[in-house]
mmCIF file of C-alpha atoms in Angstrom:
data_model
loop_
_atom_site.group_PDB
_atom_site.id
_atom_site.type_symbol
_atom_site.label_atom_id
_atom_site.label_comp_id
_atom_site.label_asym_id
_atom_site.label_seq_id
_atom_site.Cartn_x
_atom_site.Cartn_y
_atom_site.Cartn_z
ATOM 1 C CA UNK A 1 -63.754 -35.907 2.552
ATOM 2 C CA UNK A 2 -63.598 -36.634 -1.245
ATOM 3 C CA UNK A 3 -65.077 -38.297 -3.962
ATOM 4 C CA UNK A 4 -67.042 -42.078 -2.407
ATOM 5 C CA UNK A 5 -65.618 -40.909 1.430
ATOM 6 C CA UNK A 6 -61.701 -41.083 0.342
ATOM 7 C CA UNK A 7 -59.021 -38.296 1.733
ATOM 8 C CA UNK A 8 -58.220 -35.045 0.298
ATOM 9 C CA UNK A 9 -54.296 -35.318 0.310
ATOM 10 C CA UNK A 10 -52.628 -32.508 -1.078
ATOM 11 C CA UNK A 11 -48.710 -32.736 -1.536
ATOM 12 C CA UNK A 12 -48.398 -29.369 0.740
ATOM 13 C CA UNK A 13 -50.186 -31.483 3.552
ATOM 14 C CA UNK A 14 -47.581 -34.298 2.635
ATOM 15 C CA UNK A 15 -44.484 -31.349 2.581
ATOM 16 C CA UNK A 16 -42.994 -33.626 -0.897
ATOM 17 C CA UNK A 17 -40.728 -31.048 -2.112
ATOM 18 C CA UNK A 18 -38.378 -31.058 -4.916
ATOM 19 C CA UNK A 19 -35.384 -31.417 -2.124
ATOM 20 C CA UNK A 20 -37.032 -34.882 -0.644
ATOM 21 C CA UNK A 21 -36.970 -36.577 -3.564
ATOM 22 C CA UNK A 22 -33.866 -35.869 -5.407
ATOM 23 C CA UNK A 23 -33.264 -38.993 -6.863
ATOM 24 C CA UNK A 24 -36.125 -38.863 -9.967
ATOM 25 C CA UNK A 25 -36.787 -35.712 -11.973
ATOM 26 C CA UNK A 26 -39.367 -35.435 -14.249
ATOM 27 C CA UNK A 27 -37.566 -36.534 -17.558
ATOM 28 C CA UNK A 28 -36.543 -39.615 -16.092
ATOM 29 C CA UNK A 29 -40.020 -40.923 -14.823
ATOM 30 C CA UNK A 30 -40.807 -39.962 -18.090
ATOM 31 C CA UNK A 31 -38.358 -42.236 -19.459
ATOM 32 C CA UNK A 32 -38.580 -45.166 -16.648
ATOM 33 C CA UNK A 33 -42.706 -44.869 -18.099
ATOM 34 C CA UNK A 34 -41.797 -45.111 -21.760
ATOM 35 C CA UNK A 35 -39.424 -48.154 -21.105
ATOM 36 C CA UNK A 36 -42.375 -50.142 -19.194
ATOM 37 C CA UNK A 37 -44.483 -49.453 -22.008
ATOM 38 C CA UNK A 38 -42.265 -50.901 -24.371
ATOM 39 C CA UNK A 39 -41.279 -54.373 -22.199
ATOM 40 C CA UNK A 40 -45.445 -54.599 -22.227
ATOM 41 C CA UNK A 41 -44.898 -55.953 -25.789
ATOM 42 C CA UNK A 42 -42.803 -58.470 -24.817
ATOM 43 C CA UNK A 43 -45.381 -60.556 -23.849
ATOM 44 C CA UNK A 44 -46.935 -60.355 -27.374
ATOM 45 C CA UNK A 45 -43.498 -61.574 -28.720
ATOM 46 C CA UNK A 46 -44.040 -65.975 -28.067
ATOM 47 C CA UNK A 47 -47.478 -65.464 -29.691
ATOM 48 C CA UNK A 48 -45.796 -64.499 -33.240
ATOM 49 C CA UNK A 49 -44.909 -67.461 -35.482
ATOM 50 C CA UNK A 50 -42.863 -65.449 -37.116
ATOM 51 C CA UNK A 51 -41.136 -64.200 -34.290
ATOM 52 C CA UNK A 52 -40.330 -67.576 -32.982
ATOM 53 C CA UNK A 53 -39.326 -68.535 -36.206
ATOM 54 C CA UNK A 54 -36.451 -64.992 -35.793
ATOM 55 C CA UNK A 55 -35.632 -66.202 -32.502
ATOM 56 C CA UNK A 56 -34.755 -69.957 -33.059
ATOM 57 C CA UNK A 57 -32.981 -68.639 -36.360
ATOM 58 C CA UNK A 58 -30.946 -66.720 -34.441
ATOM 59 C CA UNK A 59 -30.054 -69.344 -31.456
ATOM 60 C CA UNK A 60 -28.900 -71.615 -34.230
ATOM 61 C CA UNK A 61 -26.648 -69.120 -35.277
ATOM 62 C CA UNK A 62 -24.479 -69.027 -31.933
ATOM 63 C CA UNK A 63 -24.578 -72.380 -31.892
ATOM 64 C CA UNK A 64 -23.225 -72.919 -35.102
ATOM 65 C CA UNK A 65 -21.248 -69.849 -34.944
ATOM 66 C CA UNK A 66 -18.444 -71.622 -32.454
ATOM 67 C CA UNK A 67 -17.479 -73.753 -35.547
ATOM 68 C CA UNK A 68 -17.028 -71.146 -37.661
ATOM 69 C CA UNK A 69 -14.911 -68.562 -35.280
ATOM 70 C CA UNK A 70 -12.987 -71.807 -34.008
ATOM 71 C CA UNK A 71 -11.850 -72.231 -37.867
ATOM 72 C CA UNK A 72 -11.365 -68.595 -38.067
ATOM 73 C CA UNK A 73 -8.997 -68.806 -35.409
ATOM 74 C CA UNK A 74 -7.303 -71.523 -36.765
ATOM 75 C CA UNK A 75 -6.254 -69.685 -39.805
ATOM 76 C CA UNK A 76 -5.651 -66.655 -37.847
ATOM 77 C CA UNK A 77 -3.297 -68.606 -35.684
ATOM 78 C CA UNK A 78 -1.380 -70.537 -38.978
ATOM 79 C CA UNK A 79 -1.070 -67.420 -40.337
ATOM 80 C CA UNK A 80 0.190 -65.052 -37.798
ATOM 81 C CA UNK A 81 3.189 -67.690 -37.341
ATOM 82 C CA UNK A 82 4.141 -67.671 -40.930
ATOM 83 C CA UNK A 83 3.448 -63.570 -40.552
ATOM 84 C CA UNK A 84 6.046 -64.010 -37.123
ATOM 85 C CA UNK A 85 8.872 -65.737 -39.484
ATOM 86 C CA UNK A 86 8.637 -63.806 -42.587
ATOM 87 C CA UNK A 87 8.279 -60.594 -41.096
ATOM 88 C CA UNK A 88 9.736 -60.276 -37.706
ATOM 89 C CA UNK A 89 11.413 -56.933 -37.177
ATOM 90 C CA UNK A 90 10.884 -55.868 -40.645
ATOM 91 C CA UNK A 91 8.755 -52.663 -39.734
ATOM 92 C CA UNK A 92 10.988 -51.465 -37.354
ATOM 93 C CA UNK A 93 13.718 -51.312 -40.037
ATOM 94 C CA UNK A 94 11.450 -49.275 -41.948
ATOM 95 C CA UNK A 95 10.799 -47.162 -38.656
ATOM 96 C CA UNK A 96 14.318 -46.185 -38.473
ATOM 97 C CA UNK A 97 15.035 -45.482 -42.181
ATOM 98 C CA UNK A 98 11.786 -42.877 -42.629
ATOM 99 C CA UNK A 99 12.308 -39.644 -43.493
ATOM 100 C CA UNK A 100 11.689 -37.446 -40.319
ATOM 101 C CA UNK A 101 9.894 -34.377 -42.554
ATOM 102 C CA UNK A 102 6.328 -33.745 -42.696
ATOM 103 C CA UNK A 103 6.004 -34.490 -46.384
ATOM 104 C CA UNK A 104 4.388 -37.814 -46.100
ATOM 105 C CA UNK A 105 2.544 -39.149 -48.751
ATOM 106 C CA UNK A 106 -1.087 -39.431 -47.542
ATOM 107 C CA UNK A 107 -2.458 -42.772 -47.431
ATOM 108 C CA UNK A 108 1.390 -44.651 -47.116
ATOM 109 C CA UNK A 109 1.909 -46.835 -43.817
ATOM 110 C CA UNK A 110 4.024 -43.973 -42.399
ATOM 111 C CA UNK A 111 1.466 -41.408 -42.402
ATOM 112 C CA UNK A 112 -1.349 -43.964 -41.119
ATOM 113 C CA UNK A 113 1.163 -44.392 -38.208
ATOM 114 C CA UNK A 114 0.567 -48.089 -38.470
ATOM 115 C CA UNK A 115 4.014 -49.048 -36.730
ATOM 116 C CA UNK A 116 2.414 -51.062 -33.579
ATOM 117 C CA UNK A 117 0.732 -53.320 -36.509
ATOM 118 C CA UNK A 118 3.128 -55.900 -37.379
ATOM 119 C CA UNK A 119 4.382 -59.443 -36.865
ATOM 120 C CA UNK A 120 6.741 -58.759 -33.839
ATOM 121 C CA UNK A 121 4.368 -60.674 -31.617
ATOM 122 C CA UNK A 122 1.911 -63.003 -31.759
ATOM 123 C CA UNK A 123 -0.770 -60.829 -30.536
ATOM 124 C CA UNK A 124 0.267 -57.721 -32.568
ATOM 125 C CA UNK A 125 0.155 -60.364 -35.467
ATOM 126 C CA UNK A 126 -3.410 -60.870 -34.714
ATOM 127 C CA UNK A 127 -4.532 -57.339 -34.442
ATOM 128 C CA UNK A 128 -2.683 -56.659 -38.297
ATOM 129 C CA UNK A 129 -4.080 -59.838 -39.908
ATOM 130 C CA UNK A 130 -7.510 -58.501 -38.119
ATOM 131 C CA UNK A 131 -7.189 -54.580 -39.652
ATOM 132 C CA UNK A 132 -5.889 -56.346 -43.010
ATOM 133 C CA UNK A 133 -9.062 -58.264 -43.428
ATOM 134 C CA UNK A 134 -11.734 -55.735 -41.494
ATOM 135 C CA UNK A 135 -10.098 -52.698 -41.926
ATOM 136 C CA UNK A 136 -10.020 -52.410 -45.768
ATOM 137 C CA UNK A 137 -6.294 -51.223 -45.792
ATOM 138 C CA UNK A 138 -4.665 -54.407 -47.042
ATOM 139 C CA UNK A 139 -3.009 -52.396 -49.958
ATOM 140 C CA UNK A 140 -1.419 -49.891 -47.133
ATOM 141 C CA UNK A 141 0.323 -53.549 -44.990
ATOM 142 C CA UNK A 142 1.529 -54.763 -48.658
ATOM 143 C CA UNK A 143 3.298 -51.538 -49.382
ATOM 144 C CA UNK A 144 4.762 -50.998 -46.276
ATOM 145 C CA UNK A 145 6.078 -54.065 -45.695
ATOM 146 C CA UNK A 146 6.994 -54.233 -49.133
ATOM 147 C CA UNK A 147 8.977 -51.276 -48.982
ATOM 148 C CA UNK A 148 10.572 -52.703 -45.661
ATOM 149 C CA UNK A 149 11.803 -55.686 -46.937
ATOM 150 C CA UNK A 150 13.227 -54.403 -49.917
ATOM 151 C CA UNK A 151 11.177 -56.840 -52.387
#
């Protein structure tokens, strides 16, 4: 008997091996016991003024975020038309008239490889008026499709 009348159990009297329980090594209770410490703090969280204050800050921004990517879109959409008429086919021109050598100018639309980024398709329109404003490479688009159209 043990400490207050409770049972000795040792693990050999249980036979727990390592092969019984495969499915949680060490390092992962270890981890599964750090993350429960952490989501004990949660409940601190409502308590916070400030932290409410974070929290409805940040639900007002979704909600007010759907009028702004809806406009966003919008101007997306107009302009990946216009991008469709004015520019349709334009790269591919430009494609076919590169110089097959290695000496590429580093930094130039060929050397990028941005030939699937153009305004052959609507959604291909999207993704190069997306890397034109994200991307930072607006100067690259405007000298290769400069240099494709001739102007």
């Amino acid at each position: 008997m043990g400490i207050h009348g409770s049972p000795i159990v040792s693990l050999k009297e249980l036979d727990l091996t390592q092969k019984q329980i495969p499915f949680l090594t060490l390092w992962e209770a270890i981890k599964t016991c750090n993350m429960l410490f952490i989501y004990r703090l949660v409940r601190f969280l409502p308590a916070s003024k400030n932290i409410r204050i974070v929290v409805g800050t940040v639900i007002d921004e979704i909600r007010n975020g759907g009028a702004f990517f809806g406009v966003l879109f919008s101007f997306y959409y107009a302009y990946s038309i216009l991008g469709m008429e004015l520019f349709r086919g334009a790269v591919d021109n430009l494609y076919m008239r590169q110089n097959n050598t290695d000496a590429m100018i580093c930094g130039t639309y060929e050397q990028l490889e941005y030939w699937p980024n153009g305004f052959d398709d609507f959604f291909s329109s999207i993704v190069t008026l997306y890397n034109i404003m994200i991307v930072n490479q607006w100067h690259v688009f405007v000298t290769g499709f400069r240099s494709a159209t001739n102007t």
